[in-house]
Coordinates of N, CA and C in Angstrom, one line a residue:
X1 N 87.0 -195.2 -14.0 CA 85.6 -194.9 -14.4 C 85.6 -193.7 -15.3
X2 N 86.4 -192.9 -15.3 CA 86.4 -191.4 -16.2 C 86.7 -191.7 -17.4
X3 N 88.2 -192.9 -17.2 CA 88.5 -193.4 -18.8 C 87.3 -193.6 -19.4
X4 N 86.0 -194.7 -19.0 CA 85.8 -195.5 -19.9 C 84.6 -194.3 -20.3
X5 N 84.2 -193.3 -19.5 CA 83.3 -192.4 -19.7 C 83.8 -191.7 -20.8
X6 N 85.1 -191.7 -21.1 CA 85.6 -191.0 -22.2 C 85.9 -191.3 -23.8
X7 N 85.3 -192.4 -23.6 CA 86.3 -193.5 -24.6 C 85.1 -194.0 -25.5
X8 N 85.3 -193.5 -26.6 CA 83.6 -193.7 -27.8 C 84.0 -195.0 -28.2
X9 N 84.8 -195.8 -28.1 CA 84.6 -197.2 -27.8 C 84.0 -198.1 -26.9
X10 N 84.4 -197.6 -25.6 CA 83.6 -198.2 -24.8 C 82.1 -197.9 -24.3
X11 N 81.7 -196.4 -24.4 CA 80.1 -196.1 -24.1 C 80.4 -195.4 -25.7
X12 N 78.6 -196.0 -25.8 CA 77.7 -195.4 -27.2 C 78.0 -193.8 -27.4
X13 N 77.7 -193.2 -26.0 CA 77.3 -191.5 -25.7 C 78.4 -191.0 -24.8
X14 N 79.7 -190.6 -24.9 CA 80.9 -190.1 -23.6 C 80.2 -189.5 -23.0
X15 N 80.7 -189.4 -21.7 CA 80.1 -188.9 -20.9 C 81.3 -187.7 -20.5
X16 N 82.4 -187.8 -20.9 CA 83.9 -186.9 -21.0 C 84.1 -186.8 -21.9
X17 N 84.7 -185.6 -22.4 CA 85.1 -185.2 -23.9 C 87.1 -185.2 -23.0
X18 N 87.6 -185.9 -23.8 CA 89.1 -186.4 -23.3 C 90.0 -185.6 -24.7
X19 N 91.0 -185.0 -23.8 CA 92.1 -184.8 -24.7 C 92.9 -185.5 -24.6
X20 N 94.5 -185.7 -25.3 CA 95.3 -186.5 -25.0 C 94.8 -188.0 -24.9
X21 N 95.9 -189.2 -24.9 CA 95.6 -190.3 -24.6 C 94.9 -191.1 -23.6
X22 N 93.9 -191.1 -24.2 CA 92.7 -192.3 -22.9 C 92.4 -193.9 -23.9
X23 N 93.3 -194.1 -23.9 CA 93.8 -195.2 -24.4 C 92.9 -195.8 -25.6
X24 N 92.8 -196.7 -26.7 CA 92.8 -197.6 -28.0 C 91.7 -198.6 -27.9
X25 N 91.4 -198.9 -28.9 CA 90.2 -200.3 -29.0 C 90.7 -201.9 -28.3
X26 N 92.4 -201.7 -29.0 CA 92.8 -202.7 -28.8 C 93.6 -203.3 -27.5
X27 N 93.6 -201.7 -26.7 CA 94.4 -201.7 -25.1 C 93.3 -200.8 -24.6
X28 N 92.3 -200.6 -23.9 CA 91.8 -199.6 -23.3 C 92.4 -199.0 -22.1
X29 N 93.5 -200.0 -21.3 CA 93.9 -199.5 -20.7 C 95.3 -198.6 -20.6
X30 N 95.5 -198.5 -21.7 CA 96.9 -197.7 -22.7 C 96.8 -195.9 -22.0
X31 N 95.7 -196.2 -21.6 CA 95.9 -194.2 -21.4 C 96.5 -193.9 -20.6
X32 N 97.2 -192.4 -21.0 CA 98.3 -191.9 -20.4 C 97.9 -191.5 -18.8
X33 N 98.6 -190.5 -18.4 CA 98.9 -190.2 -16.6 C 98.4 -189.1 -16.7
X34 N 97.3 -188.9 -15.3 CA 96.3 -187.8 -15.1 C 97.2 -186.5 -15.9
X35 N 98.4 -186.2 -15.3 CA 99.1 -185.1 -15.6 C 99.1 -185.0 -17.2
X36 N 98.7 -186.4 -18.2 CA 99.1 -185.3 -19.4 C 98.0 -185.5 -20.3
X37 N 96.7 -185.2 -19.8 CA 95.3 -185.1 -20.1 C 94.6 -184.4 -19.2
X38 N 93.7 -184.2 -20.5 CA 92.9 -183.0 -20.2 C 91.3 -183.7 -20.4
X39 N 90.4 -182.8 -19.7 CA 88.8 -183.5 -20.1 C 87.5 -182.3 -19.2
X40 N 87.0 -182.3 -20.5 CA 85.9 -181.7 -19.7 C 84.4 -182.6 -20.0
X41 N 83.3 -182.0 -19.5 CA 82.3 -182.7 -20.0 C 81.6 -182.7 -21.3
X42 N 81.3 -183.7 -21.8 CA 80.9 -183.6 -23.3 C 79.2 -183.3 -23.0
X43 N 78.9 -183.0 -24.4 CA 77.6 -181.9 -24.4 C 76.4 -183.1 -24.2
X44 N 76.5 -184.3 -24.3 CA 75.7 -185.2 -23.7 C 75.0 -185.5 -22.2
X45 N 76.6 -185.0 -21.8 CA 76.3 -184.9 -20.2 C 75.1 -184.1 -19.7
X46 N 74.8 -182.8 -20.9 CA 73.8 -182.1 -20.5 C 72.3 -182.8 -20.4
X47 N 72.4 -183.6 -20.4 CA 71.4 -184.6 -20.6 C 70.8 -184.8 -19.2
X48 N 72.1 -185.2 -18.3 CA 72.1 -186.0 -17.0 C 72.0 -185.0 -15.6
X49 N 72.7 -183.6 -16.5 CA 72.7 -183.1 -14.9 C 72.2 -181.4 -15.1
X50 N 71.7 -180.8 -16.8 CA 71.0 -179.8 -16.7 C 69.8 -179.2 -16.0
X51 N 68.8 -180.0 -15.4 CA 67.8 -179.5 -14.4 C 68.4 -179.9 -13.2
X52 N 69.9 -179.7 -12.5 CA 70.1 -180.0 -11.4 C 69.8 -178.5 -10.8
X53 N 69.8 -177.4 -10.8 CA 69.7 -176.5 -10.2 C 68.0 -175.9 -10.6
X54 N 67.1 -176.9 -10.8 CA 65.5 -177.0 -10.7 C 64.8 -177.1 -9.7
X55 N 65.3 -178.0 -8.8 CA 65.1 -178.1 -7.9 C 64.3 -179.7 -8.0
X56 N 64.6 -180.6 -8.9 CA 63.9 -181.7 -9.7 C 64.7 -182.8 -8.8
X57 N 65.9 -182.9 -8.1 CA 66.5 -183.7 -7.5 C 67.0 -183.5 -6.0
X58 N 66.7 -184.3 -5.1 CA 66.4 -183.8 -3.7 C 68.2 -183.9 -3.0
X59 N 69.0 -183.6 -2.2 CA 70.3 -183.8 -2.1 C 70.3 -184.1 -0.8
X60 N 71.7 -185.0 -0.7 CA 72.2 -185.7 0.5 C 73.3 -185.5 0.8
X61 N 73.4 -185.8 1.8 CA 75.2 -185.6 2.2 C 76.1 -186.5 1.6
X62 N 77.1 -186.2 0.8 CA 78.4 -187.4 0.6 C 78.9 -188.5 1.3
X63 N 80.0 -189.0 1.1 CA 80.1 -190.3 1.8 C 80.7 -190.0 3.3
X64 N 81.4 -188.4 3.4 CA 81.9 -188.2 5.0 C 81.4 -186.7 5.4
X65 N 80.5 -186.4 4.7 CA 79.5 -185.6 5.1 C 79.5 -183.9 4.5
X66 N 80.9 -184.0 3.6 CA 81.5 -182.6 3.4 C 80.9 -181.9 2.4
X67 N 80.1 -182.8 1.8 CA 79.3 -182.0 0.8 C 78.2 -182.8 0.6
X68 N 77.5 -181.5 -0.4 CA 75.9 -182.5 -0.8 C 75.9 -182.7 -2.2
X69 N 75.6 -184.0 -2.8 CA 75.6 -184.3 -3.8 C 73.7 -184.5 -4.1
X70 N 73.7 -184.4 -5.5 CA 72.0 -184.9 -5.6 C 71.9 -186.6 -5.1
X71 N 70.8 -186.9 -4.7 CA 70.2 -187.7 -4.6 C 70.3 -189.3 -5.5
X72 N 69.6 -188.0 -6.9 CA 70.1 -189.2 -8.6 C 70.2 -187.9 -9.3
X73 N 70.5 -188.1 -10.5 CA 70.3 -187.8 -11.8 C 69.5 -187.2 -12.2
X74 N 68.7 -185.8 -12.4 CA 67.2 -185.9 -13.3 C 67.9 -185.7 -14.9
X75 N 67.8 -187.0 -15.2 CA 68.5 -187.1 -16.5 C 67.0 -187.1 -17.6
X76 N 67.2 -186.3 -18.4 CA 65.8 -185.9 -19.3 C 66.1 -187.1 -20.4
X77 N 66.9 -188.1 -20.3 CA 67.0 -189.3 -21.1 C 67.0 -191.1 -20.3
X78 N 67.2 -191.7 -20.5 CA 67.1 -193.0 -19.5 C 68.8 -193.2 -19.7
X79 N 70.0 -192.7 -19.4 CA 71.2 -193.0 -19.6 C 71.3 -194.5 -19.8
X80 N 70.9 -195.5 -18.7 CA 70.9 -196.7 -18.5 C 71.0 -197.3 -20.5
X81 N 69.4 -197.3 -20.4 CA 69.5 -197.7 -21.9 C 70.3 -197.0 -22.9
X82 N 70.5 -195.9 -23.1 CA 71.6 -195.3 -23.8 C 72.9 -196.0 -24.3
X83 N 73.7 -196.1 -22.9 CA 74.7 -196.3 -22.8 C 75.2 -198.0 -22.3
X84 N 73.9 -198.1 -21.3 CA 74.2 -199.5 -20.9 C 75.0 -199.8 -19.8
X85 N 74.7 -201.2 -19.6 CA 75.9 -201.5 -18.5 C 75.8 -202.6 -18.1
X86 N 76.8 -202.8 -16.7 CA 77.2 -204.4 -16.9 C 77.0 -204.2 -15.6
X87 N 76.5 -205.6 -14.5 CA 76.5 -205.2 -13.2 C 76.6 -207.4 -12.9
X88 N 77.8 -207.1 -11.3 CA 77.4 -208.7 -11.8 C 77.3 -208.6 -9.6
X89 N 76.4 -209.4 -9.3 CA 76.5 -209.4 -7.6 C 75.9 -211.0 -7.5
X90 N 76.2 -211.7 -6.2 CA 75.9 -212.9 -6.2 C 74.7 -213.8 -6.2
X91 N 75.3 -214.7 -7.5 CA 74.1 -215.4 -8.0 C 73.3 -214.7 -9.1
X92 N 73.8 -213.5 -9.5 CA 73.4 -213.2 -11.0 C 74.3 -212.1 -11.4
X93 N 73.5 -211.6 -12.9 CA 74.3 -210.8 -13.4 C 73.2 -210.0 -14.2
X94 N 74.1 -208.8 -14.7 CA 73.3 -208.3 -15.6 C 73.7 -207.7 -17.3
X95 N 73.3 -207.6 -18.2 CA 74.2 -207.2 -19.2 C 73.4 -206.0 -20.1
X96 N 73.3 -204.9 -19.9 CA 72.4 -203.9 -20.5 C 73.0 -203.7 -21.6
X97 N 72.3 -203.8 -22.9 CA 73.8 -203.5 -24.0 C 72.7 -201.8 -24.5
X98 N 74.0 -200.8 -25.0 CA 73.4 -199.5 -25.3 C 72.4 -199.4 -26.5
X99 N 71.4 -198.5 -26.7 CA 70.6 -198.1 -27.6 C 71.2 -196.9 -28.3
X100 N 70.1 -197.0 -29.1 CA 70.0 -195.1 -30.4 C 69.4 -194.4 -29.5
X101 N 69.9 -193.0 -29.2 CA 69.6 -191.9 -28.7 C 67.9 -191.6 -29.3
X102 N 68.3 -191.5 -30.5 CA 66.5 -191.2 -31.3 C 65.5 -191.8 -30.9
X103 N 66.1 -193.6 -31.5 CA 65.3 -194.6 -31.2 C 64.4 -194.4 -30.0
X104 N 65.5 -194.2 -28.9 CA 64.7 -194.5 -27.0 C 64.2 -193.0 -26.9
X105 N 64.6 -192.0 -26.8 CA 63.7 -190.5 -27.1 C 62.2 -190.6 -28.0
X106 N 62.0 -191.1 -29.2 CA 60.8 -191.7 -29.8 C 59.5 -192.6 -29.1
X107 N 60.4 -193.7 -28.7 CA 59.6 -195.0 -27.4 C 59.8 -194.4 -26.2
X108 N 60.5 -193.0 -25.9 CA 59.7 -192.8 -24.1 C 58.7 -191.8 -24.5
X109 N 58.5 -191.0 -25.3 CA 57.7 -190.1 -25.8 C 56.2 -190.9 -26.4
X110 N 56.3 -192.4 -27.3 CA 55.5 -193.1 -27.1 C 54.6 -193.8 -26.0
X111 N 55.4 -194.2 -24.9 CA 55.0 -194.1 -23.6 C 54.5 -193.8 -22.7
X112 N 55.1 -192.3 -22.8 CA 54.2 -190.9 -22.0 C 53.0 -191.0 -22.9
X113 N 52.7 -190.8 -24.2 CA 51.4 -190.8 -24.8 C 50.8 -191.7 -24.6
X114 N 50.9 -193.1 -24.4 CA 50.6 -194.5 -24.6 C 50.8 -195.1 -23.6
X115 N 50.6 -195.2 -22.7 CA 51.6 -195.9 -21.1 C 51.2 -197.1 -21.6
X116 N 50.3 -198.0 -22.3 CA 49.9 -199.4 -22.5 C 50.3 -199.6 -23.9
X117 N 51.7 -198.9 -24.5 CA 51.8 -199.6 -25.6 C 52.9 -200.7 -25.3
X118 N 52.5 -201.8 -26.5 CA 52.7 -203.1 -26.2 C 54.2 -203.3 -26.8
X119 N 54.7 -204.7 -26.7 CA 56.4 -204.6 -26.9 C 56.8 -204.5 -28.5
X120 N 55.6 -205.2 -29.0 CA 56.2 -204.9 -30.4 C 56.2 -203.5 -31.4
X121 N 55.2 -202.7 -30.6 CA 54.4 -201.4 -30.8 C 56.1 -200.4 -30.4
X122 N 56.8 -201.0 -29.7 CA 58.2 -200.4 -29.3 C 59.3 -200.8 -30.2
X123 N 59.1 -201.8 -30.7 CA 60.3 -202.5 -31.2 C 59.7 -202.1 -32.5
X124 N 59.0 -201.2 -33.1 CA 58.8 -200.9 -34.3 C 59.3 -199.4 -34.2
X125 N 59.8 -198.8 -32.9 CA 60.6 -197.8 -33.1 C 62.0 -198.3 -32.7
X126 N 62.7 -198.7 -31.5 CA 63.8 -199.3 -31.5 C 64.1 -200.4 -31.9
X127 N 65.1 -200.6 -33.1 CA 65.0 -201.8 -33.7 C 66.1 -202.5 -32.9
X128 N 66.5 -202.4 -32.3 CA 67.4 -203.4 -31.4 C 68.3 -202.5 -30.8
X129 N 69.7 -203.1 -29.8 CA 70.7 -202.8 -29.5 C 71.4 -201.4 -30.7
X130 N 72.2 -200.5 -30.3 CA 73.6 -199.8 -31.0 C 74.6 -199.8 -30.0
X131 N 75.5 -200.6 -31.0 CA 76.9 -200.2 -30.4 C 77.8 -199.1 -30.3
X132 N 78.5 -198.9 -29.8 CA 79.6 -197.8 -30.1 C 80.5 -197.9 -31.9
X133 N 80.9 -199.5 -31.8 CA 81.5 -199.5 -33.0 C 80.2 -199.6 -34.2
X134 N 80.6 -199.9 -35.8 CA 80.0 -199.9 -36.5 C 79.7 -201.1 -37.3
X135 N 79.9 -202.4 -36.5 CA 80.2 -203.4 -36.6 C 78.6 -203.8 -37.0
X136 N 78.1 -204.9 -37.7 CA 76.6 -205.0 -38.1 C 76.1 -206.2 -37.3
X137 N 74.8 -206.2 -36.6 CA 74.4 -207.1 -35.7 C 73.7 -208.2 -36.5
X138 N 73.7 -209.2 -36.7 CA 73.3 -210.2 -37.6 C 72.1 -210.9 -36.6
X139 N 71.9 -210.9 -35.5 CA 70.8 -211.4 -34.6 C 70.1 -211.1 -35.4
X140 N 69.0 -212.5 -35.3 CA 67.7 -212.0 -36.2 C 65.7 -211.1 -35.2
X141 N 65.2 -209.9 -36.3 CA 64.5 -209.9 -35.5 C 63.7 -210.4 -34.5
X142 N 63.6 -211.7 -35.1 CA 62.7 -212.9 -33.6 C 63.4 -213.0 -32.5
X143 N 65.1 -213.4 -32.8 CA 65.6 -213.3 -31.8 C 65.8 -212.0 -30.9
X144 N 66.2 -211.4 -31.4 CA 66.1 -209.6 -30.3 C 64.7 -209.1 -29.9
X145 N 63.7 -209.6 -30.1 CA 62.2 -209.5 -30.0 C 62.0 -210.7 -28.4
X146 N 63.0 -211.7 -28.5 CA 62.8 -212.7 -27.5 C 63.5 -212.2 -26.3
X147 N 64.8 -211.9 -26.9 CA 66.0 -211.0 -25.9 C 64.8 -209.7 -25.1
X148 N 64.4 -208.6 -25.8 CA 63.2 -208.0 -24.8 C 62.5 -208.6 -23.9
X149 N 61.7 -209.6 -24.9 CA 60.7 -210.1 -24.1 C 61.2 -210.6 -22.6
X150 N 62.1 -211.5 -22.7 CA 62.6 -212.2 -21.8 C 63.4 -211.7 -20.6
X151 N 64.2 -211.2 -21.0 CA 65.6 -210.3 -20.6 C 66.5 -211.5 -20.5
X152 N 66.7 -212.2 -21.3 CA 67.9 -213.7 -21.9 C 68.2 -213.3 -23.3
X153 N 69.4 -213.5 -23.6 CA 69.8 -213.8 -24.8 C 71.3 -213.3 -25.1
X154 N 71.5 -213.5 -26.2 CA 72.9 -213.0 -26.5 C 73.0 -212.4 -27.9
X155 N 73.6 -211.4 -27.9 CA 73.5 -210.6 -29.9 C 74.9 -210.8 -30.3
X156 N 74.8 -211.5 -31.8 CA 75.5 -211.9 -32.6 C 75.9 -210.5 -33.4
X157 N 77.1 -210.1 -33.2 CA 77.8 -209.1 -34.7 C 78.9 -209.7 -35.4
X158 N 78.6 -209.1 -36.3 CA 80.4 -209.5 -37.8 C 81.1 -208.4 -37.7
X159 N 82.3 -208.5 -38.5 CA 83.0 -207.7 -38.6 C 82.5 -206.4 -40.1
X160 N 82.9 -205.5 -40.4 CA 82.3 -204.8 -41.8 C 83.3 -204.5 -42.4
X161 N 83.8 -205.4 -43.7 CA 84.9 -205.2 -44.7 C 84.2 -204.9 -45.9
X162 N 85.3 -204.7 -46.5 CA 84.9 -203.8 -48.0 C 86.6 -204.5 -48.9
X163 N 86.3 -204.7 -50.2 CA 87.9 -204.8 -51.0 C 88.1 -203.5 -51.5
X164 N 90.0 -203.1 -51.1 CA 90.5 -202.6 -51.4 C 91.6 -202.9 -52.5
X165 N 91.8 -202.5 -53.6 CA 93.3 -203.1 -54.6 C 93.5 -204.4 -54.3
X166 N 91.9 -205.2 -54.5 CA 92.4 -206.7 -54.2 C 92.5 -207.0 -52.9
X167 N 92.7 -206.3 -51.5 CA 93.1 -206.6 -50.7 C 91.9 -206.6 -49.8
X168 N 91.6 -207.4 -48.7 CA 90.3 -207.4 -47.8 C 90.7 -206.0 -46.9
X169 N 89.7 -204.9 -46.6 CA 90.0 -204.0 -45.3 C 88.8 -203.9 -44.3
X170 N 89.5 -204.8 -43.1 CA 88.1 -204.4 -41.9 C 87.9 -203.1 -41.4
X171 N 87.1 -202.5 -41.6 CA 86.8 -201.0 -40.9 C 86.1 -201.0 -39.8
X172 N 85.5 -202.2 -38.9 CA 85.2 -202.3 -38.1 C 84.4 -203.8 -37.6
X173 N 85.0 -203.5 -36.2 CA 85.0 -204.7 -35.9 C 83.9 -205.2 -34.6
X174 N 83.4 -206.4 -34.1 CA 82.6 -206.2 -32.7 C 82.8 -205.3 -31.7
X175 N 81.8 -205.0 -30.8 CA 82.1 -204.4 -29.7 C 83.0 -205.5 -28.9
X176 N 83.9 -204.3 -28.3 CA 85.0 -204.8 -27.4 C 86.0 -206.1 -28.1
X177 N 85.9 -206.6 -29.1 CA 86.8 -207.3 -29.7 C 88.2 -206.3 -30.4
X178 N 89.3 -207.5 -29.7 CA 90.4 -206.4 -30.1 C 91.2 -206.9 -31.8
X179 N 91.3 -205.9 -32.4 CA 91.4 -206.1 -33.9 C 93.3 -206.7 -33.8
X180 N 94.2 -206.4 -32.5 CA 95.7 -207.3 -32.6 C 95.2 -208.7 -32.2
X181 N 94.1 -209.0 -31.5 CA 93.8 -210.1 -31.0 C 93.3 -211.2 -32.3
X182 N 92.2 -210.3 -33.3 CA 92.1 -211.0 -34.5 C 92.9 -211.4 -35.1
X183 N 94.3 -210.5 -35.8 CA 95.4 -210.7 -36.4 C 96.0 -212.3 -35.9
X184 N 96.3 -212.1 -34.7 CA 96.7 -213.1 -33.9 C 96.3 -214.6 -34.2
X185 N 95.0 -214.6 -34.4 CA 94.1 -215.5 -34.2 C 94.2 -216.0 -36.4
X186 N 94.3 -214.8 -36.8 CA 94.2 -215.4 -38.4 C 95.5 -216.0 -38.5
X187 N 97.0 -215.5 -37.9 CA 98.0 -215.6 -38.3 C 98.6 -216.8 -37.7
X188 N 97.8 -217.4 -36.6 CA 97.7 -218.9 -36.5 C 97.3 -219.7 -36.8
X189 N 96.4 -219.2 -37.9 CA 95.8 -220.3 -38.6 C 96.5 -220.5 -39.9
X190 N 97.2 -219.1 -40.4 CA 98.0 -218.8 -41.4 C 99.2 -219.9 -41.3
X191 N 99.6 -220.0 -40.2 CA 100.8 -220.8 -39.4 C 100.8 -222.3 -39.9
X192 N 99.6 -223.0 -39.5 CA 98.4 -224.4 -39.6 C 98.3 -224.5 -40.8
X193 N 98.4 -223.6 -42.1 CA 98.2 -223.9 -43.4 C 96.7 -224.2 -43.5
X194 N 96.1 -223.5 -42.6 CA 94.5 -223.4 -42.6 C 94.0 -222.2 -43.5
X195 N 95.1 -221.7 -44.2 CA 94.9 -220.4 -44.5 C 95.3 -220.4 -46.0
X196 N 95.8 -221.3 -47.0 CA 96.8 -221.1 -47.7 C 96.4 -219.9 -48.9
X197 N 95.2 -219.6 -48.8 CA 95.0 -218.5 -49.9 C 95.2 -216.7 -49.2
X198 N 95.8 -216.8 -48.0 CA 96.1 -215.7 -47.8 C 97.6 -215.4 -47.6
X199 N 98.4 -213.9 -47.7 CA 99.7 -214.3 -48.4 C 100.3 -212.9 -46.9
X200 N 99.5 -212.0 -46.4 CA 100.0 -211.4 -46.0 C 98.8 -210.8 -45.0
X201 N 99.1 -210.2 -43.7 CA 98.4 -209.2 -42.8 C 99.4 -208.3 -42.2
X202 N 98.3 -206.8 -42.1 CA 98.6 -205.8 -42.0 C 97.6 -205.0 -41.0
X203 N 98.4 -204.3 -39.9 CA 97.3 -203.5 -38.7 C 97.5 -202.4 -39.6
X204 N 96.9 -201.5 -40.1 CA 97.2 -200.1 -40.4 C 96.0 -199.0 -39.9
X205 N 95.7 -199.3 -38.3 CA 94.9 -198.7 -37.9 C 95.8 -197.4 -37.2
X206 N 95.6 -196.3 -37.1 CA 95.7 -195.2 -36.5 C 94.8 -194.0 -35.8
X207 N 95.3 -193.0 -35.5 CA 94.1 -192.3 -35.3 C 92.8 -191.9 -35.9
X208 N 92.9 -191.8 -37.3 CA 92.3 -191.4 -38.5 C 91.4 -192.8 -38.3
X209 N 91.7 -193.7 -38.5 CA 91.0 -195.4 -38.5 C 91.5 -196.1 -37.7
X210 N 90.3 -195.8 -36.6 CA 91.0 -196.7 -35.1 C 90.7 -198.6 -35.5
X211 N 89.8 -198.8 -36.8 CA 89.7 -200.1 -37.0 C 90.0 -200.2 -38.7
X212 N 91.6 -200.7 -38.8 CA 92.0 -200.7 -40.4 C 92.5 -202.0 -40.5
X213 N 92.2 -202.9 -40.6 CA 92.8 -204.1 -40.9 C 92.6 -204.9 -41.9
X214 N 93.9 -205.1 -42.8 CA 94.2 -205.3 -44.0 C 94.5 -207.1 -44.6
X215 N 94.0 -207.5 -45.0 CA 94.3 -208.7 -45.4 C 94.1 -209.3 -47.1
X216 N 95.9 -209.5 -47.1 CA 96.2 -209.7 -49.3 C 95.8 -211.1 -49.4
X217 N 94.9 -211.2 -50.2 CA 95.6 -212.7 -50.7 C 96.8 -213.2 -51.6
X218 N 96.6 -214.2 -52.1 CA 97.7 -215.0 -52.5 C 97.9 -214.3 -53.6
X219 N 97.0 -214.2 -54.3 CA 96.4 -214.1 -56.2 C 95.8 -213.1 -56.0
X220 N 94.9 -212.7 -57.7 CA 94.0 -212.1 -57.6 C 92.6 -213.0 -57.7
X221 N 93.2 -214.5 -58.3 CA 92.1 -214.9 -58.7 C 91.6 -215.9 -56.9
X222 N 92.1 -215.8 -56.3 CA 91.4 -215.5 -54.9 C 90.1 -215.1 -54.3
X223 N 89.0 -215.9 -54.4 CA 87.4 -215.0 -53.7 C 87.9 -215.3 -53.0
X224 N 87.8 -213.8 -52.2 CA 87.8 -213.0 -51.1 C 85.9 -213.5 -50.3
X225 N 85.5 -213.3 -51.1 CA 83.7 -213.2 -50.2 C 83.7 -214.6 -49.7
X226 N 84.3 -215.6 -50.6 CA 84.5 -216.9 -49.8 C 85.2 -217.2 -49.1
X227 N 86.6 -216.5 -48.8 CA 87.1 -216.4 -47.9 C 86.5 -215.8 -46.5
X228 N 86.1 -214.4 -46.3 CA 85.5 -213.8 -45.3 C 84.4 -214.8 -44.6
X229 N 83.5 -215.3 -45.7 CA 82.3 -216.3 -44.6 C 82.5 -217.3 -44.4

């Protein structure tokens, strides 16, 4: 639970500021052994637990009685929507995907002024979901207007490339989609001769660009834009 609290891949907002290895996009579980990391709380956190000594949150005993923990949160933000989350118990599920920090700070503050403003009167300050990655959501507004309304639906993202010297470079990719898994997935098609105008792939993601993935084609006289869609 600390990893994923640390890991600006997996939540929008850390909830741990991590030294050392807390593992990759493409392995999250790659991080190293408690002993060779370090973590404190990141300044977000002050969000969730700065009016704890307000006296704003009532406390209870722990799970074997040795201490008292608060109650909840007096979190001065809705974390939930923030960051999101997944929860699944029997016979349903749930899938919270994260927001803009601004966005939801704007619509609770519209709220408190307005307790009867209506959904679209909201959705004209949060314009949908934000992921952690930078990947672009292609859901259209009707559809993420129905996803509110409803609490059903599903959000469609692309990948975000740009050409480099001729060459295609993804800088970013879906949430939670692994960029060796893509590779994988092109280089079988490469295989199948489903591909023939591409000549070469390349991971050249590191720490600097945790999403760098490189793809030459054959030629120059190769569209690329018709390749990608």
């Amino acid at each position: 639970a600390m990893v994923l609290m640390a890991q600006p891949f997996s939540y929008r907002y850390p909830l741990v500021d991590g030294q050392g290895n807390w593992g990759a996009p493409d392995d999250p579980k790659s991080f190293a052994a408690m002993r060779y990391t370090e973590s404190r709380l990141s300044k977000y956190s002050e969000l969730l637990l700065s009016e704890l000594g307000q006296g704003t949150a009532d406390w209870v005993p722990n799970f074997d009685g040795t201490l008292q923990e608060p109650k909840m949160l007096p979190a001065r933000l809705p974390n939930i929507l923030l960051n999101g989350t997944t929860g699944i118990a029997v016979g349903m599920a749930t899938d919270i995907p994260p927001h803009n920090l601004r966005e939801v700070a704007q619509a609770v503050i519209a709220l408190i002024d307005q307790p009867k403003t209506t959904l679209d009167q909201l959705l004209d300050i949060v314009q949908g979901p934000d992921y952690p990655t930078e990947a672009e959501i292609i859901t259209s507004r009707a559809e993420i207007r129905k996803i509110y309304e409803n609490g059903r639906g599903s959000v469609r993202m692309r990948a975000v490339w740009k050409k480099e010297d001729g060459a295609v470079v993804i800088s970013a990719l879906p949430h939670q989609v692994s960029g060796a898994r893509v590779l994988e997935q092109i280089a079988a098609q490469m295989r199948n001769k489903k591909l023939p105008m591409v000549d070469d792939l390349r991971d050249e993601s590191d720490h600097e660009n945790p999403t760098r993935l490189v793809i030459v084609p054959r030629s120059n006289r190769v569209d690329m834009d018709q390749v990608m869609n």
